[in-house]
XYZ file of C-alpha atoms in Angstrom:
730
model
C 6.096 16.328 51.537
C 2.734 17.723 52.670
C 1.672 21.311 51.933
C 1.998 22.181 55.665
C 5.553 20.862 56.071
C 6.546 22.312 52.719
C 5.350 25.665 54.010
C 7.259 25.350 57.309
C 10.483 24.335 55.582
C 10.458 27.170 53.108
C 9.173 29.689 55.642
C 12.351 29.056 57.676
C 14.417 29.225 54.490
C 12.745 32.482 53.522
C 13.424 34.326 56.777
C 17.039 33.104 56.975
C 18.177 33.353 53.365
C 15.920 36.051 51.936
C 18.056 38.983 50.757
C 17.130 42.336 49.277
C 18.114 42.591 45.606
C 17.093 44.907 42.842
C 13.483 43.814 42.392
C 10.122 45.426 43.181
C 10.530 47.524 46.357
C 7.379 48.204 48.372
C 6.339 50.693 51.053
C 3.219 51.372 53.107
C 3.642 54.993 54.175
C 0.304 56.115 52.669
C -3.208 55.407 53.889
C -5.845 54.005 51.558
C -7.396 57.474 51.075
C -4.157 58.796 49.547
C -3.481 55.544 47.690
C -6.807 55.708 45.894
C -6.978 59.456 45.230
C -3.321 60.262 44.566
C -2.008 56.973 43.149
C -4.804 54.957 41.531
C -7.131 57.556 39.983
C -6.286 58.970 36.548
C -6.756 62.620 35.583
C -7.785 65.730 37.502
C -11.229 64.481 38.462
C -11.153 62.450 41.670
C -14.841 61.766 42.202
C -14.249 59.088 44.824
C -15.538 58.795 48.382
C -16.179 56.328 51.221
C -12.710 54.817 50.795
C -12.218 51.863 53.141
C -9.441 49.323 53.747
C -10.197 45.611 53.998
C -7.695 43.608 56.067
C -4.313 44.828 57.324
C -3.732 48.354 55.993
C -0.187 48.526 57.396
C 1.168 45.178 56.147
C -0.935 43.954 53.237
C -1.741 47.217 51.416
C 0.846 49.632 50.047
C 2.794 50.918 47.058
C 5.294 49.243 44.738
C 7.934 50.629 42.342
C 10.374 49.523 39.644
C 8.086 46.888 38.133
C 8.159 48.029 34.513
C 10.686 45.480 33.222
C 9.276 42.700 35.401
C 5.455 42.835 35.313
C 4.993 45.571 32.664
C 3.568 47.926 35.324
C 6.113 50.339 36.722
C 4.424 51.408 39.959
C 1.122 51.561 41.774
C -0.822 49.846 44.589
C -0.169 46.289 45.813
C -2.744 44.198 47.706
C -1.436 41.015 49.341
C -2.839 38.140 51.376
C 0.322 38.442 53.498
C 3.216 40.919 53.663
C 3.693 43.176 50.616
C 7.484 43.145 51.233
C 7.621 39.570 49.908
C 7.028 40.954 46.406
C 10.522 42.364 46.108
C 12.329 39.109 45.453
C 14.541 37.293 44.676
C 12.563 34.057 44.515
C 14.587 32.180 47.137
C 11.515 30.330 48.351
C 8.897 28.442 46.405
C 6.370 28.862 49.241
C 6.873 32.346 50.728
C 4.207 33.382 53.231
C 3.271 35.822 55.919
C 0.147 34.315 57.424
C -2.304 36.243 59.599
C -4.346 33.020 59.756
C -7.556 35.005 60.086
C -10.695 33.321 58.784
C -12.562 35.748 56.521
C -16.176 36.009 55.518
C -16.591 38.016 52.325
C -19.867 37.831 50.426
C -18.142 38.262 47.058
C -14.965 36.183 47.436
C -16.904 33.324 49.052
C -18.734 32.850 45.725
C -15.384 32.248 43.989
C -13.574 30.343 46.770
C -13.438 26.531 46.682
C -12.821 26.257 50.435
C -12.488 28.340 53.609
C -11.355 31.928 53.018
C -8.438 33.428 54.968
C -6.684 36.812 55.221
C -8.953 38.747 52.843
C -7.362 42.093 51.909
C -8.484 44.945 49.718
C -9.854 48.422 49.147
C -13.386 49.573 48.385
C -14.776 52.982 47.467
C -17.562 54.876 45.683
C -16.862 56.675 42.413
C -18.665 58.846 39.863
C -17.553 58.283 36.232
C -17.571 61.040 33.609
C -17.552 58.662 30.662
C -19.555 55.552 29.819
C -16.622 53.202 30.379
C -14.140 52.776 33.231
C -10.829 50.928 32.849
C -7.700 50.118 34.863
C -4.642 47.824 34.532
C -3.490 45.103 36.905
C -1.390 41.957 37.400
C -2.263 38.953 39.582
C 0.627 36.978 41.151
C 0.798 34.005 43.509
C 3.035 31.525 45.321
C 0.307 28.920 44.627
C 1.772 28.499 41.126
C 2.383 25.974 39.774
C 2.028 23.069 42.212
C -1.490 23.936 43.441
C -3.131 24.606 40.079
C -6.466 22.756 40.101
C -6.443 22.129 43.868
C -8.669 23.504 46.621
C -5.726 25.644 47.711
C -6.572 28.197 45.090
C -6.285 31.819 46.222
C -8.958 34.085 44.750
C -9.394 37.744 43.953
C -11.967 39.919 42.248
C -12.927 43.451 41.296
C -16.619 43.703 42.185
C -18.589 46.652 40.745
C -22.168 47.570 41.635
C -24.396 50.496 40.726
C -26.937 51.818 38.184
C -27.417 49.612 35.143
C -25.390 46.713 36.607
C -27.162 43.451 37.395
C -24.736 40.704 38.418
C -24.674 37.607 40.617
C -22.513 38.976 43.438
C -23.492 40.948 46.522
C -25.586 44.053 45.797
C -26.012 42.764 42.199
C -22.329 43.361 41.539
C -20.266 41.951 38.663
C -16.657 40.775 38.752
C -14.653 42.749 36.166
C -11.412 40.741 36.631
C -12.089 38.854 33.410
C -10.184 37.607 30.390
C -11.342 39.812 27.534
C -11.649 37.080 24.888
C -13.270 34.276 26.910
C -14.949 36.262 29.731
C -13.467 33.780 32.227
C -12.577 34.928 35.737
C -8.862 35.628 36.150
C -7.745 32.990 38.663
C -5.019 30.426 39.304
C -7.115 27.662 37.739
C -7.992 29.711 34.636
C -4.605 31.338 33.947
C -1.584 29.042 34.407
C 0.943 26.890 32.566
C -1.866 24.615 31.304
C -4.774 27.012 30.646
C -4.671 30.377 28.867
C -0.904 30.111 29.047
C -0.493 33.170 26.764
C -1.697 35.251 29.724
C 0.655 33.527 32.208
C 4.328 34.158 33.094
C 6.210 31.323 34.803
C 8.635 32.132 37.623
C 8.739 28.783 39.529
C 11.817 27.391 41.246
C 13.498 24.123 40.220
C 11.739 22.167 42.992
C 8.275 23.404 41.989
C 9.026 22.749 38.325
C 9.900 19.119 39.149
C 6.681 18.730 41.140
C 4.672 20.107 38.216
C 6.683 18.049 35.697
C 7.615 21.129 33.688
C 10.921 22.661 32.620
C 12.158 25.350 34.998
C 12.467 28.679 33.166
C 11.739 31.471 35.666
C 11.159 34.823 33.960
C 12.428 37.012 36.814
C 13.780 34.730 39.530
C 16.126 37.402 40.918
C 13.557 40.186 40.791
C 10.202 38.999 42.157
C 9.263 36.434 44.829
C 6.026 35.074 43.355
C 6.221 31.755 41.473
C 3.926 32.932 38.688
C 1.917 35.913 37.555
C -0.326 37.110 34.754
C 0.617 39.480 31.998
C -0.622 43.033 32.529
C -4.402 42.866 32.065
C -7.070 45.553 31.660
C -10.331 45.585 33.602
C -13.040 47.353 31.617
C -16.740 47.863 32.306
C -19.623 50.029 31.100
C -21.282 52.642 33.314
C -23.645 55.604 33.117
C -21.800 58.959 33.311
C -22.308 60.987 36.482
C -23.998 58.145 38.397
C -22.557 56.748 41.656
C -20.951 53.272 41.636
C -19.138 51.117 44.197
C -16.070 48.921 43.618
C -14.406 46.329 45.862
C -10.816 45.323 44.957
C -10.159 42.287 47.155
C -7.924 39.188 47.381
C -7.822 36.249 49.801
C -6.143 32.920 50.692
C -8.222 29.768 50.201
C -7.980 26.481 52.122
C -5.369 27.820 54.564
C -3.507 31.050 55.284
C -0.259 29.883 53.677
C 1.398 30.888 50.386
C 0.830 34.557 49.565
C -0.894 35.999 46.535
C -1.006 39.623 45.406
C -2.637 42.035 42.967
C -0.645 44.925 41.443
C -2.787 47.940 40.398
C -1.164 50.422 37.994
C -0.682 54.079 38.981
C -3.173 56.507 37.386
C -4.878 53.714 35.475
C -8.322 53.890 37.131
C -9.847 56.037 34.413
C -13.117 57.747 35.320
C -13.174 59.445 31.924
C -12.829 63.105 31.066
C -16.301 63.835 29.695
C -16.661 65.653 26.391
C -15.545 68.942 24.920
C -17.943 71.148 22.955
C -16.625 73.619 20.398
C -18.631 76.115 18.318
C -17.299 76.404 14.768
C -18.074 78.014 11.431
C -16.433 76.001 8.632
C -14.025 78.055 6.554
C -13.616 80.874 9.114
C -11.511 81.508 12.200
C -14.351 82.868 14.337
C -17.520 81.070 15.562
C -19.808 83.575 13.818
C -22.482 82.328 11.405
C -24.227 84.695 8.994
C -27.704 84.684 7.512
C -27.750 83.912 3.774
C -24.027 83.210 3.959
C -22.672 80.435 6.164
C -24.079 78.043 8.766
C -22.457 77.029 12.033
C -21.972 73.821 13.975
C -21.128 72.415 17.391
C -18.493 69.669 17.586
C -18.741 67.246 20.520
C -15.441 65.418 21.149
C -14.587 62.660 23.602
C -11.890 63.935 25.964
C -10.649 60.374 26.313
C -10.297 58.968 22.781
C -9.233 55.574 24.159
C -12.836 54.785 25.168
C -14.336 54.014 21.762
C -16.084 50.700 22.262
C -19.603 52.050 22.805
C -21.853 54.859 21.644
C -21.617 57.941 23.849
C -24.866 59.909 24.206
C -24.592 63.511 25.419
C -27.561 65.434 26.735
C -27.334 69.220 26.697
C -29.494 72.308 27.109
C -29.706 75.729 25.450
C -28.321 78.266 27.889
C -30.963 80.782 29.080
C -28.627 83.632 28.086
C -28.985 82.655 24.417
C -30.720 85.333 22.295
C -31.066 83.064 19.230
C -34.299 81.050 19.407
C -34.486 77.352 18.543
C -36.651 76.862 15.450
C -36.865 80.613 14.646
C -33.304 81.867 14.176
C -32.036 78.405 13.217
C -33.554 75.074 12.245
C -34.781 73.315 15.387
C -32.185 71.025 16.953
C -32.598 68.044 19.327
C -31.259 68.277 22.900
C -28.976 65.251 22.679
C -26.381 63.845 20.306
C -24.580 60.497 20.153
C -20.932 59.902 19.340
C -20.992 56.507 17.568
C -18.769 53.645 18.730
C -15.368 53.879 17.094
C -15.670 57.653 16.570
C -14.053 60.396 18.652
C -16.496 63.194 17.792
C -19.843 64.109 16.272
C -21.033 67.308 14.564
C -24.325 69.038 15.369
C -25.133 71.321 12.375
C -26.783 74.693 13.034
C -28.679 75.793 9.924
C -29.279 79.541 10.034
C -32.738 80.854 9.036
C -32.965 84.204 7.252
C -35.528 86.534 8.876
C -34.637 89.745 6.908
C -34.515 91.667 10.205
C -31.381 93.594 11.249
C -31.143 92.342 14.832
C -27.386 92.437 15.330
C -25.408 89.541 16.714
C -27.324 86.914 18.707
C -25.739 84.277 20.986
C -26.462 80.570 20.969
C -24.871 78.731 23.934
C -25.060 75.015 24.717
C -24.518 73.616 28.217
C -23.587 70.091 29.288
C -24.371 69.674 32.967
C -22.136 67.282 34.896
C -23.358 66.136 38.306
C -19.717 65.899 39.368
C -18.086 68.315 41.775
C -14.814 68.563 39.877
C -16.295 69.490 36.478
C -17.853 72.859 35.696
C -20.737 72.963 33.242
C -19.151 73.033 29.793
C -20.507 75.559 27.339
C -19.732 76.794 23.884
C -21.019 79.908 22.175
C -22.006 80.469 18.549
C -22.840 83.968 17.257
C -25.521 84.465 14.581
C -25.307 87.752 12.638
C -26.313 89.375 9.353
C -23.872 89.836 6.468
C -23.497 93.565 5.611
C -21.540 95.836 3.273
C -18.013 96.894 4.215
C -15.400 99.445 3.109
C -11.726 99.443 2.102
C -9.567 102.311 3.351
C -6.203 103.217 1.713
C -4.382 106.314 2.997
C -2.212 108.245 0.450
C 1.537 107.584 0.747
C 4.785 109.002 -0.614
C 7.227 106.676 -2.352
C 10.636 106.949 -3.963
C 11.088 106.172 -7.678
C 12.090 102.575 -8.486
C 12.059 101.555 -4.793
C 9.909 98.664 -3.631
C 7.124 99.641 -1.227
C 4.137 97.810 0.232
C 0.433 98.667 0.483
C -1.834 97.080 3.103
C -5.591 97.835 2.859
C -7.545 98.636 6.027
C -10.839 96.707 5.880
C -13.702 98.116 7.932
C -16.430 95.501 8.447
C -16.962 92.484 6.241
C -16.430 88.823 7.058
C -12.992 87.224 6.932
C -11.309 85.622 5.109
C -11.034 88.033 2.199
C -9.943 87.713 -1.418
C -7.924 90.542 -3.006
C -7.504 91.566 -6.650
C -5.128 94.477 -7.419
C -5.104 96.238 -10.774
C -1.577 94.838 -11.252
C -3.088 91.325 -11.245
C -1.692 90.439 -7.807
C -4.074 88.590 -5.436
C -2.222 88.994 -2.127
C -3.421 91.067 0.826
C -0.205 93.090 0.889
C 0.946 94.432 -2.479
C 4.664 94.953 -3.063
C 5.457 97.078 -6.104
C 7.390 100.114 -7.384
C 6.566 103.126 -9.575
C 8.459 105.890 -11.431
C 5.696 108.526 -11.661
C 2.765 109.593 -9.421
C -0.273 107.370 -9.876
C -3.303 105.689 -8.272
C -3.677 102.012 -7.374
C -7.010 100.142 -7.132
C -7.871 96.953 -5.234
C -11.119 94.952 -5.132
C -11.820 93.060 -1.903
C -14.384 90.227 -1.703
C -15.353 88.953 1.734
C -16.333 85.422 2.811
C -19.999 86.006 1.966
C -19.213 87.277 -1.559
C -19.806 90.967 -0.845
C -17.406 93.223 -2.789
C -15.828 96.616 -2.034
C -13.178 98.696 -3.854
C -10.358 100.864 -2.498
C -8.162 103.451 -4.279
C -4.817 104.813 -3.040
C -2.966 107.944 -4.219
C 0.795 107.428 -4.638
C 3.062 110.516 -4.682
C 6.730 110.561 -5.722
C 9.215 112.115 -3.255
C 12.967 112.739 -3.402
C 15.239 110.120 -1.908
C 15.943 111.315 1.671
C 19.394 111.440 3.267
C 20.864 111.197 6.747
C 23.929 113.271 7.687
C 26.449 112.691 10.454
C 29.625 114.833 10.493
C 31.936 117.001 12.586
C 34.430 116.597 15.427
C 33.219 116.596 19.032
C 34.840 116.566 22.451
C 33.733 113.564 24.490
C 33.225 115.631 27.627
C 31.236 118.386 25.879
C 28.738 115.963 24.250
C 28.475 113.487 27.126
C 24.909 114.628 27.877
C 23.643 116.050 24.564
C 25.077 113.586 21.998
C 26.036 114.041 18.328
C 23.442 115.734 16.049
C 22.169 113.627 13.117
C 20.335 115.532 10.340
C 17.427 113.624 8.779
C 15.511 114.322 5.562
C 12.127 113.008 4.476
C 9.137 112.097 6.627
C 9.035 110.653 10.151
C 9.333 108.165 11.654
C 12.974 107.503 10.760
C 15.171 104.451 11.382
C 18.969 104.566 11.444
C 21.812 102.046 11.731
C 25.308 103.129 12.749
C 28.750 101.923 13.809
C 31.375 103.038 16.334
C 34.938 102.371 15.222
C 33.572 100.012 12.527
C 31.636 97.970 15.122
C 27.953 97.800 14.215
C 25.591 98.977 16.977
C 21.935 98.213 17.651
C 19.630 100.064 15.205
C 17.523 102.986 16.454
C 13.928 102.973 15.211
C 10.833 105.199 15.283
C 12.730 108.504 15.515
C 10.266 111.423 15.532
C 12.522 114.504 15.948
C 15.011 116.199 13.587
C 17.857 116.618 14.274
C 18.260 113.487 16.326
C 21.022 113.441 18.941
C 22.982 110.218 18.977
C 24.496 109.155 22.281
C 28.331 109.064 22.136
C 29.792 107.332 25.211
C 33.149 106.429 23.603
C 35.953 108.015 21.686
C 36.217 107.133 18.024
C 34.537 107.330 14.630
C 30.718 107.354 14.430
C 29.265 106.534 11.025
C 25.726 105.995 9.678
C 25.435 102.676 7.853
C 21.738 102.722 6.866
C 18.806 105.161 6.932
C 15.136 105.175 5.990
C 12.184 107.481 6.458
C 8.516 106.526 6.673
C 8.344 105.606 2.979
C 11.776 105.253 1.418
C 15.209 103.800 1.857
C 17.515 106.804 2.086
C 21.223 107.452 1.671
C 23.820 108.188 4.365
C 26.613 110.738 4.268
C 29.583 111.670 6.429
C 31.093 110.534 9.714
C 31.727 112.172 13.090
C 34.841 112.000 15.254
C 34.608 111.947 19.049
C 37.848 112.773 20.855
C 38.906 113.352 24.426
C 41.235 116.016 25.798
C 43.352 113.512 27.704
C 46.038 111.166 26.448
C 46.555 107.677 27.844
C 49.078 105.027 26.853
C 48.753 101.558 28.396
C 50.386 98.159 28.224
C 47.860 95.304 28.413
C 48.880 91.680 29.033
C 46.123 89.117 28.445
C 45.661 86.172 30.893
C 47.160 82.997 29.520
C 44.195 80.696 30.222
C 40.491 80.759 31.020
C 41.211 80.102 34.700
C 44.464 82.071 34.945
C 44.909 85.285 36.934
C 48.106 86.511 35.277
C 46.669 89.360 33.210
C 47.609 93.023 33.821
C 46.961 96.623 32.725
C 49.771 99.169 33.192
C 49.369 102.924 32.609
C 52.577 104.145 30.934
C 51.489 107.718 30.173
C 48.468 109.775 31.292
C 47.955 113.468 30.307
C 44.828 115.513 31.108
C 43.783 119.008 32.197
C 45.209 119.404 35.701
C 44.397 118.794 38.398
C 42.842 115.418 37.488
C 41.933 112.248 39.361
C 41.355 108.705 38.138
C 40.516 105.234 39.430
C 39.360 101.765 38.481
C 36.127 99.861 39.042
C 38.028 97.366 41.215
C 40.131 97.910 44.328
C 43.855 98.156 43.627
C 46.963 99.182 45.564
C 48.481 100.961 42.557
C 46.162 102.716 40.094
C 48.976 102.775 37.540
C 49.396 98.991 37.611
C 46.624 96.364 37.843
C 48.061 92.890 38.270
C 46.835 89.335 38.817
C 43.789 89.895 36.614
C 41.467 87.203 35.290
C 39.527 87.538 32.047
C 36.952 90.348 32.172
C 36.343 94.055 31.587
C 38.149 96.687 33.672
C 36.999 100.312 33.454
C 39.147 103.394 34.113
C 37.296 106.596 35.100
C 39.091 109.978 34.890
C 37.854 113.424 35.976
C 39.991 116.284 34.649
C 40.524 119.808 36.014
C 37.526 121.144 34.044
C 35.229 118.614 35.721
C 34.841 116.454 32.611
C 34.460 112.751 33.206
C 35.893 110.125 30.863
C 35.715 106.354 30.863
C 37.872 103.831 29.056
C 37.248 100.071 29.214
C 39.906 97.386 28.806
C 38.719 93.934 27.775
C 40.960 91.071 28.915
C 40.426 87.773 27.117
C 42.315 84.512 27.755
C 44.941 83.558 25.211
C 43.820 79.925 25.452
C 40.187 78.776 25.834
C 41.158 75.115 26.274
C 40.654 74.392 29.980
C 42.533 71.111 29.764
C 45.657 72.733 28.347
C 45.454 75.421 31.031
C 45.820 72.986 33.931
C 49.551 72.321 34.581
C 49.145 68.570 34.882
C 51.784 65.903 34.276
C 50.628 62.357 33.554
C 53.344 59.879 32.463
C 52.840 57.936 29.247
C 55.139 55.085 30.303
C 56.349 53.471 33.539
C 58.191 50.268 34.489
C 57.143 48.677 37.814
C 60.175 46.337 37.956
C 61.260 47.465 41.459
C 64.542 48.958 40.267
C 63.752 52.190 42.075
C 63.314 54.137 38.828
C 59.861 55.010 37.463
C 58.296 52.118 39.404
C 54.853 53.713 39.930
C 52.253 55.537 37.881
C 51.719 58.955 39.512
C 50.114 62.240 38.439
C 51.459 65.687 39.353
C 50.071 69.241 39.467
C 51.932 72.498 39.863
C 51.146 74.620 42.913
C 48.511 77.251 42.167
C 47.148 75.202 39.277
C 43.532 75.778 40.278
C 42.993 72.095 41.145
C 41.064 71.470 44.384
C 41.150 67.670 44.416
C 40.990 64.523 42.327
C 37.437 63.170 42.430
C 38.433 59.873 40.871
C 41.320 58.199 39.031
C 40.395 55.036 37.122
C 42.693 52.806 35.060
C 41.318 50.211 32.631
C 42.765 47.359 30.603
C 42.426 47.440 26.835
C 39.281 45.263 27.266
C 37.631 47.794 29.577
C 38.252 46.004 32.882
C 38.825 48.364 35.833
C 42.240 47.440 37.281
C 42.903 50.407 39.595
C 40.812 53.130 41.230
C 41.548 55.937 43.689
C 39.010 58.569 44.830
C 38.873 61.937 46.585
C 42.542 62.783 47.136
C 44.800 65.842 46.906
C 47.497 65.470 44.212
C 50.470 66.516 46.356
C 53.877 65.149 45.346
C 52.343 62.528 43.106
C 49.944 61.139 45.745
C 48.937 58.355 43.328
C 50.882 55.120 43.649
C 49.728 52.509 41.108
C 52.320 49.755 40.987
C 50.991 48.055 37.874
C 49.114 45.434 39.893
C 45.558 44.129 39.939
C 44.247 42.300 42.996
C 47.826 42.107 44.324
C 49.258 40.470 41.210
C 51.551 42.111 38.602
C 49.852 42.927 35.304
C 51.306 42.048 31.921
C 53.153 44.568 29.808
C 50.483 46.413 27.815
C 48.837 49.748 27.181
C 46.302 50.853 29.841
C 43.725 53.657 29.658
C 43.208 56.203 32.436
C 40.384 58.653 33.231
C 40.950 61.450 35.774
C 37.963 63.495 37.035
C 39.330 66.731 38.512
C 37.527 69.178 40.846
C 38.678 72.763 40.184
C 38.788 75.516 42.773
C 36.113 77.486 40.907
C 33.609 74.641 41.372
C 33.855 73.271 37.832
C 35.013 69.746 36.955
C 37.419 68.589 34.245
C 37.815 65.106 32.739
C 41.313 64.184 31.528
C 41.894 60.875 29.777
C 44.727 59.134 27.967
C 46.824 55.970 27.980
C 50.047 54.737 29.609
C 52.441 51.969 28.583
C 53.354 49.459 31.309
C 56.802 47.939 30.683
C 58.478 45.050 32.487
């Protein structure tokens, strides 16, 4: 059968039998400008311009998705010699085509083509790299595989790059970067196939094509992609000069005739223009970029922002910022104005050797600039400070301490160069000293800074009595509602206290400056100090205070039975207060003496007595059961006998009225081997509603145990999954 009639036969087969399955979906809703800038380019820098489509932008150029498990590229741009929709698969045709049948003249592809060029398609644009190497990933696929390997019907493609430093054999001295890395051969049907460089080739041919090629049919993704063969994911890589302008043409075309499509898949965000370098001023051994004369030198660290580009040396040219006060060759040993990060390395260090001039000049700046000729990158700069090492002092304010109690001392260092070494007279070498004493004394510490300069500090330590905090007395809730309960505090401010109300620990109160301190008392009960400390010592606590109210209330509280139940209540049995009084709740109710139909929550009673005093009492209702499943009144049988005797013939589920169930989202029943034998969705469980007769596909099932899963929608918007098993008897 000739190539032409083969094409006609399978073209008819394609358009009649081609079905959409889960493969590589495509779309062409973006123009080439968006495809290049927002899909293809990696990173924040999009130094691209003059973006132009070659061929049919609406049919042959677009996006693809879902390719990760098929071609090892999940999504990106697709360029086709025909219709990009043919990529989706399945491979129902060995010769799928969408032919424009347009003869093409392309100065680059014509060099590679073995015959007349048709339907050339692609994208070209200018770009400005930030690094000395540009890379991107791609896959080439074709319907020409495998029967036209070695023939003149050999579709071609190429990635043609031109610009500074490039001297190739294609138009405008361009080079083709679609190459095999090890052999430097062009990636093409003749060079990558089932006979040549087969480790780069993935076979997806149909049985008919396999017979024609005399190979065994073993398609890798017959149901997922149309093309009869394709390459593994390859990487195009080429060297450039940072911040110079280059041009690239990504183009593919049919050869010999317009039949049998080929395509190139370009990976999203893989066109890597580089991220330039980062420059960081450092002083080894310190946290700040400050170098000191006669003490420590500084350095600048240049780091590749893209550590994946390590194949070549990377030379960085920089300048000394005019704002720098430090002078090259006078304040520091003269430095060159360029550095090179060697191949295989991610960074290089430029040492800054400080020169001692014995002049107190104060801090001087040294700033380096790297100028990028790229709109999206600001000039990077880093700043090193050069200063003189000077004497410093250690300040230790006198403190009071309690005998045999641990306390801490932290020196205040004024000046000097961190980090510091500490040596206390106790032998400790930590910055903060923790110790205890029994008599008044002095404590000495020697501090040595980074440059070896030493200073000594002395602290006076005075013994004080252990302070106490007092809380006592009985108080009327109404009378202290604004003022609070007085707490007497000994010792020195600031004070910290911890306390409880009715044995329930409250949040601590810290940094108290006044004595006495008035503690807020919003509730009746016992108030007790649990801990106390002044500025220096841990104190002792004494006493407790009682807060009472002048009204009496007796209530009966019934907790709701479940988390979603509204059967809780609060009933006032007795209420005595100074007349005339009024009271009410924080919710609307028909009877203030009886709150019914309550869900879990807090309900607050407010009372104002005849003296104008206001009281509040809160009632916390908590569900007796927290198990949502047990709270839904559901009945699911554990056995039924579909023997048509009129008794227990169907499997049905039941809910009580007012159960809180809105609907059944799904009911699924499975065999013991996991096969779904019955399913019902989106129904209201009224009077059983479910009618499973123990059948599957109209046939009675054997006696066995079956597993059910019920997904329930509750009226409060939540969902509940109930599962279990049922015995089917015959």
